[in-house]
Short mmCIF file of C-alpha atoms in Angstrom, two decimals:
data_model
loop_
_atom_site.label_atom_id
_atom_site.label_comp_id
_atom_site.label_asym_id
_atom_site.label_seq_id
_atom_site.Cartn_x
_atom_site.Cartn_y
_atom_site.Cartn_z
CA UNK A 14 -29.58 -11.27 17.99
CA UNK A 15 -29.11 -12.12 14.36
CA UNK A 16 -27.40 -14.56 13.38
CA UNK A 17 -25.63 -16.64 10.72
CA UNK A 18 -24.40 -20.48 11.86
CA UNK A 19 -22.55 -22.84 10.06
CA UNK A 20 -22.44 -26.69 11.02
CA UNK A 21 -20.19 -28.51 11.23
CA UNK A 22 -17.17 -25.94 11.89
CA UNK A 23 -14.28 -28.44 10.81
CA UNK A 24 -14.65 -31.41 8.70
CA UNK A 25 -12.19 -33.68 7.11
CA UNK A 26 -12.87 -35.88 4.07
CA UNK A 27 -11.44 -38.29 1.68
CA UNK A 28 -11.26 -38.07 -1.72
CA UNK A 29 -14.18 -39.19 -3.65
CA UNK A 30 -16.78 -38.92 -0.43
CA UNK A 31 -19.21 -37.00 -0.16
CA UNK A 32 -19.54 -33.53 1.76
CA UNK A 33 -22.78 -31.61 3.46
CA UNK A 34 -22.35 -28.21 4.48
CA UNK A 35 -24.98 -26.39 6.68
CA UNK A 36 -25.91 -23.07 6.97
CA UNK A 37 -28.55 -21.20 8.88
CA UNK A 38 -29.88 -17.94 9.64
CA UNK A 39 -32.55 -16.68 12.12
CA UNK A 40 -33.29 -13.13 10.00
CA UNK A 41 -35.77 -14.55 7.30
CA UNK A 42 -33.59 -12.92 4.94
CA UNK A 43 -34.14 -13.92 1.31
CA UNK A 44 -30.73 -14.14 -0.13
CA UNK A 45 -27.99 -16.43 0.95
CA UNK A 46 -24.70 -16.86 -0.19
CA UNK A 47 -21.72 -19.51 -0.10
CA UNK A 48 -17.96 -18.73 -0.63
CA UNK A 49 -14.88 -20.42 -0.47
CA UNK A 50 -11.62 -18.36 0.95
CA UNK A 51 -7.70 -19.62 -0.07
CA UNK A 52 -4.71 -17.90 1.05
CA UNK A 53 -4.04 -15.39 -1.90
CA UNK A 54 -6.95 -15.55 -3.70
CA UNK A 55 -9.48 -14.19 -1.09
CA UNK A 56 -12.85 -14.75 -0.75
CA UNK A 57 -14.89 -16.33 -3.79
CA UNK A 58 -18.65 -16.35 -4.44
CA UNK A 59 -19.75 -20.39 -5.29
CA UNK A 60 -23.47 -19.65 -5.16
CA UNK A 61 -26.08 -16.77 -4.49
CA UNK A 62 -29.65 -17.82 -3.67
CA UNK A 63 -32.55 -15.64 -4.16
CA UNK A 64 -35.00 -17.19 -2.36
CA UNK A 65 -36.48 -21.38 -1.67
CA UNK A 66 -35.22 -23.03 -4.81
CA UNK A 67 -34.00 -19.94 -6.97
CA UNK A 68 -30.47 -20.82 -7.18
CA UNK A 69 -27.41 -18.89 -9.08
CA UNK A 70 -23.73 -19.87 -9.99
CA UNK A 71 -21.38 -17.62 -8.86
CA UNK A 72 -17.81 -17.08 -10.14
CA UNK A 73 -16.86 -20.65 -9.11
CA UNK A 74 -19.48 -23.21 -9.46
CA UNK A 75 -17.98 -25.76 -10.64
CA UNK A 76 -17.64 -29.51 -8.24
CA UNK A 77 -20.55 -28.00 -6.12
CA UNK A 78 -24.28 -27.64 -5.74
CA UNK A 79 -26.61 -25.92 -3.36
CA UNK A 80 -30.47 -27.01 -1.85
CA UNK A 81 -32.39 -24.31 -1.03
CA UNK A 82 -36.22 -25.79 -0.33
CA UNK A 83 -36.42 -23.60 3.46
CA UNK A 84 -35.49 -20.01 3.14
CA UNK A 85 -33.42 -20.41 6.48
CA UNK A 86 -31.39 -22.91 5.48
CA UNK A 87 -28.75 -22.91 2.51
CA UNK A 88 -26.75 -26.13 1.69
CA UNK A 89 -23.33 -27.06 -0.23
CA UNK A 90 -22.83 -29.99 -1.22
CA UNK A 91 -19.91 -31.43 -2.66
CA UNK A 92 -20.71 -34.73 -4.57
CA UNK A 93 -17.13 -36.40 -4.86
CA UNK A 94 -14.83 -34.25 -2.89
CA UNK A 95 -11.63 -33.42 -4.39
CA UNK A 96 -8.39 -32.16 -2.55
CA UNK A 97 -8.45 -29.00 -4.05
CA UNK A 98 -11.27 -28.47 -2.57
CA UNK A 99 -9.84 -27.96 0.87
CA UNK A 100 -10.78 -24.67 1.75
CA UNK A 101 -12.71 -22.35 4.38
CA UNK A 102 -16.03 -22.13 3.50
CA UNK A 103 -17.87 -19.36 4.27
CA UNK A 104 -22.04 -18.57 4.56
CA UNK A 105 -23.88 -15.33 4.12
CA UNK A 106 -27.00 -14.04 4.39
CA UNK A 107 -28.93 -10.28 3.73
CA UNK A 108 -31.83 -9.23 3.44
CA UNK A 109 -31.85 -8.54 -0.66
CA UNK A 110 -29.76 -7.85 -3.35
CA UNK A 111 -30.33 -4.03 -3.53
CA UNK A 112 -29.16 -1.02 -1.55
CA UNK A 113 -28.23 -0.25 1.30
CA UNK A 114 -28.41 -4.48 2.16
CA UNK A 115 -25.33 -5.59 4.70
CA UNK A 116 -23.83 -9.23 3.66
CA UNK A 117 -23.99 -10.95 7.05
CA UNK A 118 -21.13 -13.68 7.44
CA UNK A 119 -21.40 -17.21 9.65
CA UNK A 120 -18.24 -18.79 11.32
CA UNK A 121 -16.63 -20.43 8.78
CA UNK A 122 -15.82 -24.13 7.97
CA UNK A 123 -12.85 -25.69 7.30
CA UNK A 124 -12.53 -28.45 5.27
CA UNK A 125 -9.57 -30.90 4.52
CA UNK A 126 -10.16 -32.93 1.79
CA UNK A 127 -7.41 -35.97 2.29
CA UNK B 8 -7.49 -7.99 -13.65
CA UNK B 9 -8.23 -7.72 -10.35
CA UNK B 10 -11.63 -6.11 -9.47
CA UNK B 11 -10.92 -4.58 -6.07
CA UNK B 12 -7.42 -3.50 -4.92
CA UNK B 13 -6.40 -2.89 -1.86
CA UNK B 14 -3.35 -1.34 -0.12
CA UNK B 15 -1.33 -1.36 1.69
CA UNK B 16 -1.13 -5.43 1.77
CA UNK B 17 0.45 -4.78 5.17
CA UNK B 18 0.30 -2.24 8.04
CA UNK B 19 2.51 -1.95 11.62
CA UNK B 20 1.88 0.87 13.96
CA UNK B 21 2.09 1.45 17.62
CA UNK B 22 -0.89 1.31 19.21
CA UNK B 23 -2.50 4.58 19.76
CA UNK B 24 -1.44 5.54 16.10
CA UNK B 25 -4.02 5.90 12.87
CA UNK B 26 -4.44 3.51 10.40
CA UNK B 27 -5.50 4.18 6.74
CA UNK B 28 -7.05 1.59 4.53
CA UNK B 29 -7.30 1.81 0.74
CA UNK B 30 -10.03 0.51 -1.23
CA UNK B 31 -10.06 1.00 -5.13
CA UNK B 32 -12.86 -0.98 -7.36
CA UNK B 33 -12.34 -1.39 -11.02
CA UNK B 34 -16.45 -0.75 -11.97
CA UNK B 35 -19.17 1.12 -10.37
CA UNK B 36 -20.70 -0.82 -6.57
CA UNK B 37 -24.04 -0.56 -5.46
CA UNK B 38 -22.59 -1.54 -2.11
CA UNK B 39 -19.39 -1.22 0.07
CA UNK B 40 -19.07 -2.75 2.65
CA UNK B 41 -15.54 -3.47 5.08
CA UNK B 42 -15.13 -6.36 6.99
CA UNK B 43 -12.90 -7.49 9.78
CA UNK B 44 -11.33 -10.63 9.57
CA UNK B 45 -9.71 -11.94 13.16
CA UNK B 46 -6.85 -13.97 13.18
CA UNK B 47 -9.21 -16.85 14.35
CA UNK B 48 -10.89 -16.42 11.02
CA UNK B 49 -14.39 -15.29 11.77
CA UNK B 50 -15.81 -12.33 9.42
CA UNK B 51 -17.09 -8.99 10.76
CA UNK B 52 -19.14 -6.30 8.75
CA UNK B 53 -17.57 -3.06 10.39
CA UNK B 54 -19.40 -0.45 8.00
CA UNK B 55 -21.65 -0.47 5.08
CA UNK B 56 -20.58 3.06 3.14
CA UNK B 57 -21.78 3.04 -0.78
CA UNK B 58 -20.74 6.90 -0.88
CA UNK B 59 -20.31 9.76 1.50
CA UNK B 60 -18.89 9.66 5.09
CA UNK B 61 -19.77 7.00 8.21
CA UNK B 62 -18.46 6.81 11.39
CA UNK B 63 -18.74 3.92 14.03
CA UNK B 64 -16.58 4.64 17.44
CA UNK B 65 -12.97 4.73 15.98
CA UNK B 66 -14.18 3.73 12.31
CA UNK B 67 -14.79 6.28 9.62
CA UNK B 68 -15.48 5.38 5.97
CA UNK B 69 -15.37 7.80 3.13
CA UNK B 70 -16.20 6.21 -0.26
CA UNK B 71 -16.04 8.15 -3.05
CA UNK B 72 -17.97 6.43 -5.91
CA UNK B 73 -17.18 8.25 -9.33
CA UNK B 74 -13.67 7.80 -8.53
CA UNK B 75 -14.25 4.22 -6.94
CA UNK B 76 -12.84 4.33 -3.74
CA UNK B 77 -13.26 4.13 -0.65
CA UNK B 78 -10.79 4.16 2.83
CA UNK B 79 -11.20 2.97 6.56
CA UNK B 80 -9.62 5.08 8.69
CA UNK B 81 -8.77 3.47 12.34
CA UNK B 82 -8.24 6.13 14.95
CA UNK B 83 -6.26 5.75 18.04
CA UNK B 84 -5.67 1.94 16.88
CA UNK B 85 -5.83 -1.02 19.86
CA UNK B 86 -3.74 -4.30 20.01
CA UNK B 87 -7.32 -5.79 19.91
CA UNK B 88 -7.56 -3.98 16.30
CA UNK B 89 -4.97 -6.71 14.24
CA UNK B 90 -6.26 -9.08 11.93
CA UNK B 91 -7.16 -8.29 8.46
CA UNK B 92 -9.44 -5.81 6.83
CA UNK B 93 -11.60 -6.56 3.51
CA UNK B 94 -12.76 -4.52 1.68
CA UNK B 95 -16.08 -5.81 -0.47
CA UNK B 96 -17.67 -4.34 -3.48
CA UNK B 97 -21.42 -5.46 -4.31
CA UNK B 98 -23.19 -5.11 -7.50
CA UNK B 99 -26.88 -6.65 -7.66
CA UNK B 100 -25.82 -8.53 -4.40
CA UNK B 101 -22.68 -10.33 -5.47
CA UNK B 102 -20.10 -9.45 -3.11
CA UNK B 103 -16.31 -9.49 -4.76
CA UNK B 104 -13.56 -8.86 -2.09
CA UNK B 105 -10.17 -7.28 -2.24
CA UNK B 106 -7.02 -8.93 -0.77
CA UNK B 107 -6.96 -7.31 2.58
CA UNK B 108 -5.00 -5.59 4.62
CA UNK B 109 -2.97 -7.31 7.29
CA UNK B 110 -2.91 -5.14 10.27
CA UNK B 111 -0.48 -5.67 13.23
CA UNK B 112 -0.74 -3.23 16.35
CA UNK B 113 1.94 -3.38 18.84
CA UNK B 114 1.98 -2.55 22.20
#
């Protein structure tokens, strides 16, 4: 059964700490993904990973970075947390970045940054 | 402006009626793909459909790509069938979503 998971699945922070957000996916697919959904503005891409340590900004990079180093596991890390940065976050994975390849989504977590 | 429109924002139908999903993307996709959204949250792929027709049980997708869109027609709709329908447009893997549409399905 493939499958995308997301740890933890709610989280709440203050501002200025730290946040790790885990992602995993059992379906050796090479390309992983990390957005952020808001009421209104929908889902937006942070980061796209190709593959172990071959990392891309999305269309809203900045206050976060990723850690690729297994290509089952996809990280976000926020160094610093800010309250605008209370969100869902939402993992991916597929297998590429070419036709016909599905986007496969994880649970979700939300974080409230206090 | 906004990359991938969808309409309408909202939809209310008796169950047992059709629903009709609009997708319109502002530049050529490699991929479509529409998603169901629960009211929990969690994300569904429902159909994958970069041109031509595709049907899955009550789903059928007909994308359209030089005019750059694509629908989700719902037959025979359920209660169980509310929540909110994306609609995602992928070029070189990057996925940008429309809006959704917020579908309610009474009994």
């Amino acid at each position: 059964d493939m499958k995308v998971t997301q740890m933890p699945r709610y989280l709440i922070k203050r501002m200025g700490e730290n946040v790790l957000l885990e992602c995993g996916q059992d379906m050796s697919h090479e390309t992983m993904y990390w957005y952020r959904q808001d009421p209104g503005l929908g889902l937006q891409l942070i980061y796209i990973s190709y593959d172990v340590d071959s990392n891309s900004e999305g269309d809203i990079p900045k206050g976060y970075r990723v850690s690729r180093k297994k290509r089952e596991h996809f990280s976000l890390i926020l160094d610093s947390a800010k309250t605008n940065q209370t969100s869902v976050y939402f993992c991916a994975s597929s297998l590429g970045t070419g036709v016909p390849y599905e986007q496969y989504f994880g649970p979700g977590t939300r974080l409230t940054v206090l | 402006g906004q990359q991938v429109q969808q309409s309408p924002a909202s939809l209310v139908l008796q169950e047992g009626e059709n629903a009709e999903l609009q997708c319109n993307f502002s530049s050529t996709a490699t991929q479509l793909q529409w998603f169901y959204q629960s009211p929990g949250g969690s994300l569904v792929s429902l159909l994958s459909n970069p041109s031509g027709t595709k049907h899955t049980g009550r789903l059928t997708s007909t994308t359209v790509t030089k005019e750059r869109r694509s629908s989700l027609h719902i037959s025979s709709s359920q209660t169980t069938d509310s929540g909110t329908y994306l609609c995602g447009r992928q070029v070189v893997g990057q996925l940008t979503f429309g809006r959704g549409t917020r579908l309610q399905v009474y009994a």
